[in-house]
Coordinates of C-alpha atoms and ligand atoms in Angstrom, one line a residue:
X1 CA 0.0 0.0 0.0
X2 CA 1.0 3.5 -0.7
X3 CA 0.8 6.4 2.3
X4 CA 2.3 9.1 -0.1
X5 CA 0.7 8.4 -3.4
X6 CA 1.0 12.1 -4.9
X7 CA 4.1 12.7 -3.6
X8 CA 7.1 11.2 -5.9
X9 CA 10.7 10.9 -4.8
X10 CA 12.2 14.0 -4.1
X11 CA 15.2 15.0 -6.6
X12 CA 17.7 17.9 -6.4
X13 CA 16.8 20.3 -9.1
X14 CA 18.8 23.6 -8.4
X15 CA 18.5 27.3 -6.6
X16 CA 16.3 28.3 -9.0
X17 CA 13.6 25.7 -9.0
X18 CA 10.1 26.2 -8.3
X19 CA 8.9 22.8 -7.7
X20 CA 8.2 22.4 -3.9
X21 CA 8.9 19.0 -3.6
X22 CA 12.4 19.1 -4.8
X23 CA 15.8 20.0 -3.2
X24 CA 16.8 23.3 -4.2
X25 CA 20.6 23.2 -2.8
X26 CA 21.1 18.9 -1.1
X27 CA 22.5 17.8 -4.1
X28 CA 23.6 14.1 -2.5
X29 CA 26.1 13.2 -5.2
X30 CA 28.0 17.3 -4.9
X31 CA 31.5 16.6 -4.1
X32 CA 32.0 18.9 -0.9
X33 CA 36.0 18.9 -0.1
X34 CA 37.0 15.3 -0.7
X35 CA 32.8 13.7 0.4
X36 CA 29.9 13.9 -1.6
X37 CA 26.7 16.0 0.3
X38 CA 25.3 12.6 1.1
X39 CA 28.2 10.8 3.1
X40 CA 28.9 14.4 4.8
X41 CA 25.6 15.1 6.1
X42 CA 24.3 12.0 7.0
X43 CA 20.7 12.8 7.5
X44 CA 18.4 10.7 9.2
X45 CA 14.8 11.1 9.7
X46 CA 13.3 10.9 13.2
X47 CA 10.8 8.5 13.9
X48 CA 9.0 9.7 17.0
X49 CA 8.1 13.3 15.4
X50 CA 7.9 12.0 11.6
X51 CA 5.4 8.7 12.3
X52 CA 4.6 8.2 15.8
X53 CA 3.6 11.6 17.3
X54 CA 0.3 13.4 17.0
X55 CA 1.0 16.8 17.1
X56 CA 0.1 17.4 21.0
X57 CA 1.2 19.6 23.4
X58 CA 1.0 20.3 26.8
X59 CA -2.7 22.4 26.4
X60 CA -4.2 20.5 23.5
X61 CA -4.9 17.1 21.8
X62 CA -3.1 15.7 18.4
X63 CA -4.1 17.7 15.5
X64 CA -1.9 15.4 12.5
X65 CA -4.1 14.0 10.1
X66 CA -1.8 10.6 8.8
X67 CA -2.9 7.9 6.1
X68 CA -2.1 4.7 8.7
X69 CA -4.8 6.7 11.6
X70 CA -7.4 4.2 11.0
X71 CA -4.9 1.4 12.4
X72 CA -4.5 0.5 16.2
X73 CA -2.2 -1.7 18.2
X74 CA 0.0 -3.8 16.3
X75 CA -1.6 -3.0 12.9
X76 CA -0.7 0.3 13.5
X77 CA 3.3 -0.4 14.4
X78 CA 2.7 -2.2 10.8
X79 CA 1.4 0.6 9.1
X80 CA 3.9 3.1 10.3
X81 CA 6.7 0.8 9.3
X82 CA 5.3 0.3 6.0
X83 CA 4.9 4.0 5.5
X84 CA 8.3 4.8 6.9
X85 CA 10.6 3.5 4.2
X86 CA 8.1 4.7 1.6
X87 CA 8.9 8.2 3.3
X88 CA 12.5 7.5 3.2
X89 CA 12.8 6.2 0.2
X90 CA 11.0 9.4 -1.2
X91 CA 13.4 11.2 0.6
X92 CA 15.8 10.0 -0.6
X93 CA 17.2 9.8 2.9
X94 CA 20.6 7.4 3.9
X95 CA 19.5 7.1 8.1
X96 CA 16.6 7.2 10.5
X97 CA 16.3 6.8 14.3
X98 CA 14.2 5.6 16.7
X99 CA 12.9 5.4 20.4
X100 CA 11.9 1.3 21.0
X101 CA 8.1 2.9 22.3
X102 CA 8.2 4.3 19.0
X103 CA 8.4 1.7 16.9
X104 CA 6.5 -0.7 18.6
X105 CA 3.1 -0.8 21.2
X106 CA 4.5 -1.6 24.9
X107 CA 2.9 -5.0 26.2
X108 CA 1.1 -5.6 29.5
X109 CA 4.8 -6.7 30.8
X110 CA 8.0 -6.7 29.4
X111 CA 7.5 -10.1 28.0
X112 CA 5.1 -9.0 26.1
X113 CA 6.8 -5.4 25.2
X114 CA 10.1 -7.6 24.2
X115 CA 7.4 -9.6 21.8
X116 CA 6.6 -7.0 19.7
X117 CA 9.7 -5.4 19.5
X118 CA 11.1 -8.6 18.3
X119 CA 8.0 -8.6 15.3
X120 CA 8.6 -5.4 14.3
X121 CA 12.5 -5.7 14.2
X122 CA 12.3 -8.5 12.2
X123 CA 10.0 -6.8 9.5
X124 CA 12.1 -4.0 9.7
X125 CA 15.0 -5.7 8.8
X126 CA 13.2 -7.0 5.8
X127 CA 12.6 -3.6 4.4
X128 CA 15.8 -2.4 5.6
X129 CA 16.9 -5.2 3.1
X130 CA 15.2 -3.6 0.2
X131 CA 16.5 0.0 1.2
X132 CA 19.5 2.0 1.0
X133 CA 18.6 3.5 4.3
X134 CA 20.1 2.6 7.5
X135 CA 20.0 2.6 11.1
X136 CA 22.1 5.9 12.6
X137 CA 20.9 5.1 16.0
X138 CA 18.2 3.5 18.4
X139 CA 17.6 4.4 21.8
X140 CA 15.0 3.4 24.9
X141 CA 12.5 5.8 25.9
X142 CA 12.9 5.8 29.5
X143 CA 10.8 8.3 30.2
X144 CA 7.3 8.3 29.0
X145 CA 5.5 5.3 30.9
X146 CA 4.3 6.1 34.6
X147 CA 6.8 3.4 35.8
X148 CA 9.6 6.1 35.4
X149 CA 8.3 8.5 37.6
X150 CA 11.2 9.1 39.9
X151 CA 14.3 8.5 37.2
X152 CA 15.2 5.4 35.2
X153 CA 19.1 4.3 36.2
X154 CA 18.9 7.3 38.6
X155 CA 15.8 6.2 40.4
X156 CA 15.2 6.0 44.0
X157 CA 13.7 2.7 43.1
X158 CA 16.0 -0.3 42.5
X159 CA 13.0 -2.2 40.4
X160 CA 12.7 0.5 38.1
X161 CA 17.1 0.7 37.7
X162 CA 16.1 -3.2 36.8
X163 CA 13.2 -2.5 34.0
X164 CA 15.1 0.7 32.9
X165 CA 18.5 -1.7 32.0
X166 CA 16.1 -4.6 31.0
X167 CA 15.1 -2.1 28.1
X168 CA 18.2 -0.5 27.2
X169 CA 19.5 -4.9 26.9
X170 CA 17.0 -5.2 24.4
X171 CA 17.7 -1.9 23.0
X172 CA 21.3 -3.4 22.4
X173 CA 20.2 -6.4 21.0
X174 CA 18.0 -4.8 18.6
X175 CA 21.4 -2.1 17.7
X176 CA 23.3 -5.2 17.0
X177 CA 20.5 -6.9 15.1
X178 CA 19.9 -4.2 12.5
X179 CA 23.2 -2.9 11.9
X180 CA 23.0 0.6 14.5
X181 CA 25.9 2.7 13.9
X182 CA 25.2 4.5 17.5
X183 CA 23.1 3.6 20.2
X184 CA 22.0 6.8 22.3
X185 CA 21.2 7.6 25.6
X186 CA 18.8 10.7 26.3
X187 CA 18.6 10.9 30.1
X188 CA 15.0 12.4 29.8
X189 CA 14.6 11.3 33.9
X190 CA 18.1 11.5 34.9
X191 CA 17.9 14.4 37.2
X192 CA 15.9 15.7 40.2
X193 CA 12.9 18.0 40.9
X194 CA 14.5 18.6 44.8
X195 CA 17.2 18.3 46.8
X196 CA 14.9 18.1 49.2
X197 CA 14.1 14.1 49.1
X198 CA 17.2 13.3 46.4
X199 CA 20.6 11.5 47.3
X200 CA 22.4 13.2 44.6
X201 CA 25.5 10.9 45.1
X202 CA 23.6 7.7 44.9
X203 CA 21.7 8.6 42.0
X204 CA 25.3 9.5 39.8
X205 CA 27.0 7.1 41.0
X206 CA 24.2 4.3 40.0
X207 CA 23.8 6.2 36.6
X208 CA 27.2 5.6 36.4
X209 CA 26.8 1.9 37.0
X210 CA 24.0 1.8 34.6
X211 CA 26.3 2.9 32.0
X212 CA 29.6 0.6 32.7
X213 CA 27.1 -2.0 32.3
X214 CA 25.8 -1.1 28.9
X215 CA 29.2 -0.6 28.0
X216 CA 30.1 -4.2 29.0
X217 CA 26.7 -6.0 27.6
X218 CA 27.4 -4.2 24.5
X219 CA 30.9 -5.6 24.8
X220 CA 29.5 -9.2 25.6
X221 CA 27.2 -9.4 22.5
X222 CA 29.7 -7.9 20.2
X223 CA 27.8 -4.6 19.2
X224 CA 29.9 -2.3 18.3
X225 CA 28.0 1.2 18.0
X226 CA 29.4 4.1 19.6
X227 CA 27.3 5.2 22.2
X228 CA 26.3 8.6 22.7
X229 CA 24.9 10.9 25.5
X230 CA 22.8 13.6 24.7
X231 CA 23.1 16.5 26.8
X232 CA 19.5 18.8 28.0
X233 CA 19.9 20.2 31.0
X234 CA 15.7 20.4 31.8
X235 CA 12.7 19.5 30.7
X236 CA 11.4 17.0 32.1
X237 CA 13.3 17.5 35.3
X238 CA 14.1 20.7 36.8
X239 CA 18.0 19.5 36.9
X240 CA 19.4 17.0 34.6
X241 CA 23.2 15.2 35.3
X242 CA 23.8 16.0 31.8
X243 CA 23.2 19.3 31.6
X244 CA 25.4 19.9 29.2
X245 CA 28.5 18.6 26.8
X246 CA 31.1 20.1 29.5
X247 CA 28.8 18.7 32.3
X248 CA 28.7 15.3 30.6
X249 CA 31.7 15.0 30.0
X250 CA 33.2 16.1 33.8
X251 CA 30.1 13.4 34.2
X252 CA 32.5 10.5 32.6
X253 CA 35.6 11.6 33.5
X254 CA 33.9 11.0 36.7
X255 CA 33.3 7.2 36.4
X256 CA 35.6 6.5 34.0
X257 CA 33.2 6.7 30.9
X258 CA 35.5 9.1 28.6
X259 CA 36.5 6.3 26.3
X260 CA 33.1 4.5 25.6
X261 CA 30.9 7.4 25.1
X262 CA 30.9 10.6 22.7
X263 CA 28.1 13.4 22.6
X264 CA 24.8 13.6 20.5
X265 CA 24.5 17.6 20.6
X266 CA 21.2 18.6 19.8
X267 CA 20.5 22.5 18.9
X268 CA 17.4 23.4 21.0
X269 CA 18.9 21.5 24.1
X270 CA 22.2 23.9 23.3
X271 CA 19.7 26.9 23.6
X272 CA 17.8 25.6 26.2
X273 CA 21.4 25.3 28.5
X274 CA 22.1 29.1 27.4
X275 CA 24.3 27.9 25.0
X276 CA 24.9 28.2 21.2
X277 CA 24.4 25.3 19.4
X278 CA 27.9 26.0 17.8
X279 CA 29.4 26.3 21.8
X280 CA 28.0 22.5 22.3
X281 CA 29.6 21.1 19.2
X282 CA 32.9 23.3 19.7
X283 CA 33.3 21.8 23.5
X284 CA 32.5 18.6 21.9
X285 CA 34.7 18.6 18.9
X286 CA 38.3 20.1 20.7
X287 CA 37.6 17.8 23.5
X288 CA 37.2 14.8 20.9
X289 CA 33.8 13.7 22.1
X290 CA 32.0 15.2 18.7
X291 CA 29.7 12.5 17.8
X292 CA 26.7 13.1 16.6
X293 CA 23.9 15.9 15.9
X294 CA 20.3 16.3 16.7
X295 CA 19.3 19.0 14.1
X296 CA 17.0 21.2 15.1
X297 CA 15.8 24.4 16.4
X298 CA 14.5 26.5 19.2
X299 CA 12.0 29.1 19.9
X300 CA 13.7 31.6 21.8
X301 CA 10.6 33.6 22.1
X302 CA 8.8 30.1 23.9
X303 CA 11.8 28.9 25.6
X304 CA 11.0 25.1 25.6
X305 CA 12.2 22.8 23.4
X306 CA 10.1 23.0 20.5
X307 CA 12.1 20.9 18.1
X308 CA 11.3 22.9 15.0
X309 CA 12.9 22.1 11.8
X310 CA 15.9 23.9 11.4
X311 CA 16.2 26.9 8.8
X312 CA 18.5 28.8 10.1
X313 CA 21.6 29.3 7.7
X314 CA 23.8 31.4 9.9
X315 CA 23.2 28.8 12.5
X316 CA 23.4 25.6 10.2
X317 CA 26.7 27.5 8.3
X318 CA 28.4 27.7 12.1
X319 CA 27.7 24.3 12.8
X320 CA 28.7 22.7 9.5
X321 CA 32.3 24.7 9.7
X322 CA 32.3 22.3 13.4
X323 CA 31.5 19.4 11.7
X324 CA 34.5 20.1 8.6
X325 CA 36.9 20.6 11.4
X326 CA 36.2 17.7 13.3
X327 CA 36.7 15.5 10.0
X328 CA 33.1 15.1 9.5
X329 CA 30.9 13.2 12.0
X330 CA 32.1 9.6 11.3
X331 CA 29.4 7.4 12.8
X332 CA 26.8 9.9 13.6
X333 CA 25.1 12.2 11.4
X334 CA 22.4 14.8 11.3
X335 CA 18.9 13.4 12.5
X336 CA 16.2 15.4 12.3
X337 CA 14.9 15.5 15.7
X338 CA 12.3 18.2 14.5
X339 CA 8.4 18.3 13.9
X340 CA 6.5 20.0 11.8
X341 CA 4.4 22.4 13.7
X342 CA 1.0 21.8 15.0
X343 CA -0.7 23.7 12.6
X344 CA 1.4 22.3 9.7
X345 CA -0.7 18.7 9.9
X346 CA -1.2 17.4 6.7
X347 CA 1.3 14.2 5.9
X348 CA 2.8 16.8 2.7
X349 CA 3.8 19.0 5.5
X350 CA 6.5 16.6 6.7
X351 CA 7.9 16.2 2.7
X352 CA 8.3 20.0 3.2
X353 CA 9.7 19.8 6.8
X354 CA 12.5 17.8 5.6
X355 CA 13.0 19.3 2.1
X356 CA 13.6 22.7 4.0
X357 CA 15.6 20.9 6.4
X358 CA 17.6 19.1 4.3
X359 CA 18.5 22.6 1.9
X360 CA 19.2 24.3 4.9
X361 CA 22.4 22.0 6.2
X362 CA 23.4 22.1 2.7
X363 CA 23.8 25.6 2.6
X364 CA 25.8 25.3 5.5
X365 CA 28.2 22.7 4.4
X366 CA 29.0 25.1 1.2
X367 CA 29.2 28.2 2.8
X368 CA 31.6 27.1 5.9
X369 CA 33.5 24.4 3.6
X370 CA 34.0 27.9 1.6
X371 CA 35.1 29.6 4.6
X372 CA 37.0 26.3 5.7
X373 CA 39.0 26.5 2.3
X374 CA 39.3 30.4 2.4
X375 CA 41.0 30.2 6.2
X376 CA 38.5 33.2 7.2
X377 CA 38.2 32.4 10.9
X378 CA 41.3 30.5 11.1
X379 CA 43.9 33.2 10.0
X380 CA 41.5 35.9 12.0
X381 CA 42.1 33.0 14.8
X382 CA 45.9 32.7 14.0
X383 CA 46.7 36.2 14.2
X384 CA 44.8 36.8 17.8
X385 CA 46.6 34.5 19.5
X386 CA 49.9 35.2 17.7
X387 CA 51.3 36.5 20.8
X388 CA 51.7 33.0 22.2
X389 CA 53.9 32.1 19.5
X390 CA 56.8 34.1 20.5
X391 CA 58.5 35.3 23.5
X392 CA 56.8 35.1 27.5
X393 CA 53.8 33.3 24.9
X394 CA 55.8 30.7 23.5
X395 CA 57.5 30.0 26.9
X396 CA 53.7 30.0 28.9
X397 CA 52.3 27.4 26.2
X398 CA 55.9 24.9 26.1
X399 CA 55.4 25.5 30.1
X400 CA 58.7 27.2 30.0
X401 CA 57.7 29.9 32.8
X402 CA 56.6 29.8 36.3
X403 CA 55.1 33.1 38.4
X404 CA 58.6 34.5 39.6
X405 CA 58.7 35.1 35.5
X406 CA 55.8 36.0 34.7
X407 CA 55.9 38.6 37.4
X408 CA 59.4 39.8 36.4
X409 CA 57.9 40.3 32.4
X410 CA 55.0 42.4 34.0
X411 CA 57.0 44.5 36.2
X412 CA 58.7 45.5 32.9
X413 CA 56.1 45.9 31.1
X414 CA 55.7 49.3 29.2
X415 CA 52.4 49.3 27.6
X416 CA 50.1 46.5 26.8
X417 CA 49.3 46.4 22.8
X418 CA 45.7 45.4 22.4
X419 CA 44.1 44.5 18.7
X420 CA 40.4 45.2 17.8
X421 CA 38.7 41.9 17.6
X422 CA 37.1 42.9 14.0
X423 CA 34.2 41.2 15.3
X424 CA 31.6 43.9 12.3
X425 CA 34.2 42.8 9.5
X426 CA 33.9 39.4 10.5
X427 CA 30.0 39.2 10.8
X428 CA 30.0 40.8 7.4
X429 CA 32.4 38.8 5.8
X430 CA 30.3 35.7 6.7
X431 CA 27.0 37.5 5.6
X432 CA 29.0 37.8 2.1
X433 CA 29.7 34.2 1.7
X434 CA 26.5 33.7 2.6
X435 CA 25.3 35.1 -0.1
X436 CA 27.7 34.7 -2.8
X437 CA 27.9 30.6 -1.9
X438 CA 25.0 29.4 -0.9
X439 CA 23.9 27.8 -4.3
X440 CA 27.2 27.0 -5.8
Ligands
XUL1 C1 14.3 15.0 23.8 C2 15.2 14.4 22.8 C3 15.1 12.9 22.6 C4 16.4 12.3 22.3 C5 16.3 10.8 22.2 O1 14.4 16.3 24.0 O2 15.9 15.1 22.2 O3 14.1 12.7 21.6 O4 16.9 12.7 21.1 O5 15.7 10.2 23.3
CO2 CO1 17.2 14.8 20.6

């Protein structure tokens, strides 16, 4: 059966096209640096927000109007799937993601939950079989059902720690079984509400645990993903352990983590931690722990995470000159954690969602591999900090210096020479490329 009869598979047709379902600048086989568009960005659809979710929010009920609605239960875990890799396939699309909730009903126990997970994956690796796109990661929703009221690995409850890594086992398992290039960990109920009734330490230090032992099952069963955290620091909880990449990361220094796990840096979290999304992937990428990338964007006029698809080029352009200097993502990519808005509820509206989406990370890619190849930031960069090349500079970076030294330079010290930081020129100069390189 076809979901998306009218809708045929979406080809790149140039800047200057008019035809709304076709990519005006993701031209997948356009040779950017020494990749083509497709094996640098690395999109993957989403599929909580593109086929599971129903367009509520907090104050009102689902307003999506989807071909597989008439379906319930397992029928409709059938129809989805069916309907997914017709959507991808349009799309043209190399990676999705999923949540296991997402992808399959949850069963009066875990027996039954584990069931039909295990019917779904095994239809899904038919069609997988048939398609050119792949798994970029899976991931347990440990957050949604009652049960996880108080946390998941960091509840106060040791039964729930149990359920919580009896789905993230099976979550592995499934990783392994279709070929997951990551496997992700969103701490949606990692945190606290208060201090008041929390043991802060034995909650970390059991998360902690939670993860060695994902580490080592994944290990056991010879999966090989890299796992990823994925920083928010609220919403659901007031305070989440991983607030954020430098958080996480202090996080598994902490318990010995560093070396199994990198970052999946997601753009609305970044806002929604008072950071730029370009400050997440920075911290990431110089402390080697760039992994993946939840492309999105925020509100900043809401303030909650409304996961809106990303069409911000200034933004996407920033990000993408991250990504070129950390030598591309490797494993991850750029899913589309992003839905289309409540009003936008017609099944076309997610065609568009990604189209625009998909254009708007391609811009990026040109415009900072452009700027990459021109050395714009980096020479601006270079000659900054050129005074730690030379003299009491070269000696503080080789650690050549101590205080005495230090204070004996300063004491002689004429006059400080400052340099403007050119920060106008430099806005400017990335406005121009902008413009002059966005469809070349
Ligand atoms: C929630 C969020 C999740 C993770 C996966 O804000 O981003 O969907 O990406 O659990
Ligand atoms: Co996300």
């Amino acid at each position: 059966m076809s979901y998306f009869n009218n809708i045929d598979k979406i080809k790149f047709e140039g800047s200057k096209s008019t035809n709304p379902y076709a990519f005006k600048f993701y031209n997948p086989e356009q040779k950017i640096g020494n990749q083509t568009m497709e094996e640098y960005l690395r999109f993957g659809v989403a599929y909580w927000h593109t086929l599971t979710m129903d367009g509520s929010d907090p104050f009102g009920a689902g307003t999506m109007v989807r071909p597989w609605d008439k379906f319930s239960g397992m029928d409709l875990a059938k129809a989805r799937l069916e309907a997914s890799f017709e959507f991808f396939e349009k799309l043209n699309v190399p990676f999705f993601c999923f949540h296991d909730v997402d992808i399959a009903p949850e069963g009066s126990n875990l027996r039954e939950t584990n069931q039909n997970l295990d019917t779904i994956v095994g239809l899904m690796k038919d069609y997988m079989k048939d398609s050119n796109t792949k798994l970029l990661w899976n991931t347990a929703n440990n957050f949604t059902h009652p049960r996880f009221v108080h946390g998941a690995a960091s509840s106060n409850e040791a039964d729930v720690f149990a359920y919580s890594a009896a789905k993230v086992k099976k979550g592995l398992e499934i990783g392994k079984e279709l070929g997951a290039e990551n496997y992700v960990f969103w701490g949606g109920r990692e945190g606290y509400e208060t201090l008041l009734n929390t043991d802060m330490k034995l909650e970390m230090d059991n998360l902690g645990r939670f993860f060695h032992m994902a580490v080592d099952y994944a290990k056991e069963i010879g999966f090989d993903a890299q796992f990823l955290i994925e920083p928010k620091p609220k919403e659901p909880t007031t305070h989440q352990y991983d607030f954020d990449v430098a958080t996480g990361h202090a996080f598994l220094q902490n318990y010995g983590l560093q070396d199994h796990f990198k970052f999946n840096i997601e753009a609305n979290h970044a806002t929604l931690a008072g950071h730029t999304f370009e400050h997440e992937l920075r911290y990431a990428r110089v402390n080697n722990m760039l992994g993946s990338v939840d492309a999105n964007q925020g509100d900043p006029l809401l303030g909650w995470d409304t996961d809106e698809f990303p069409a911000d080029l200034y933004s996407a352009t920033l990000a993408m000159y991250e990504v070129i200097k950390n030598g591309g993502l490797g494993r991850g990519g750029l899913n589309f954690d992003a839905k289309v808005r409540r009003g936008s509820f017609e099944p076309e509206d997610l065609f568009h969602a990604h189209i625009s989406g998909m254009d708007t990370f391609a811009i990026g890619l040109k415009v900072a591999q452009k700027l990459y190849d021109d050395k714009v930031l980096e020479d601006i960069i270079d000659n900054r900090y050129k005074s730690f090349t030379e003299g009491v500079g070269l000696d503080i970076v080789s650690g050549k210096t101590d205080f005495h030294k230090l204070e004996n330079h300063a004491l002689n010290l004429q006059q400080i020479k400052h340099q403007s930081g050119r920060l106008e020129k430099i806005k400017a100069t990335i406005n121009q490329y902008l413009i002059t390189y966005a469809a070349e």
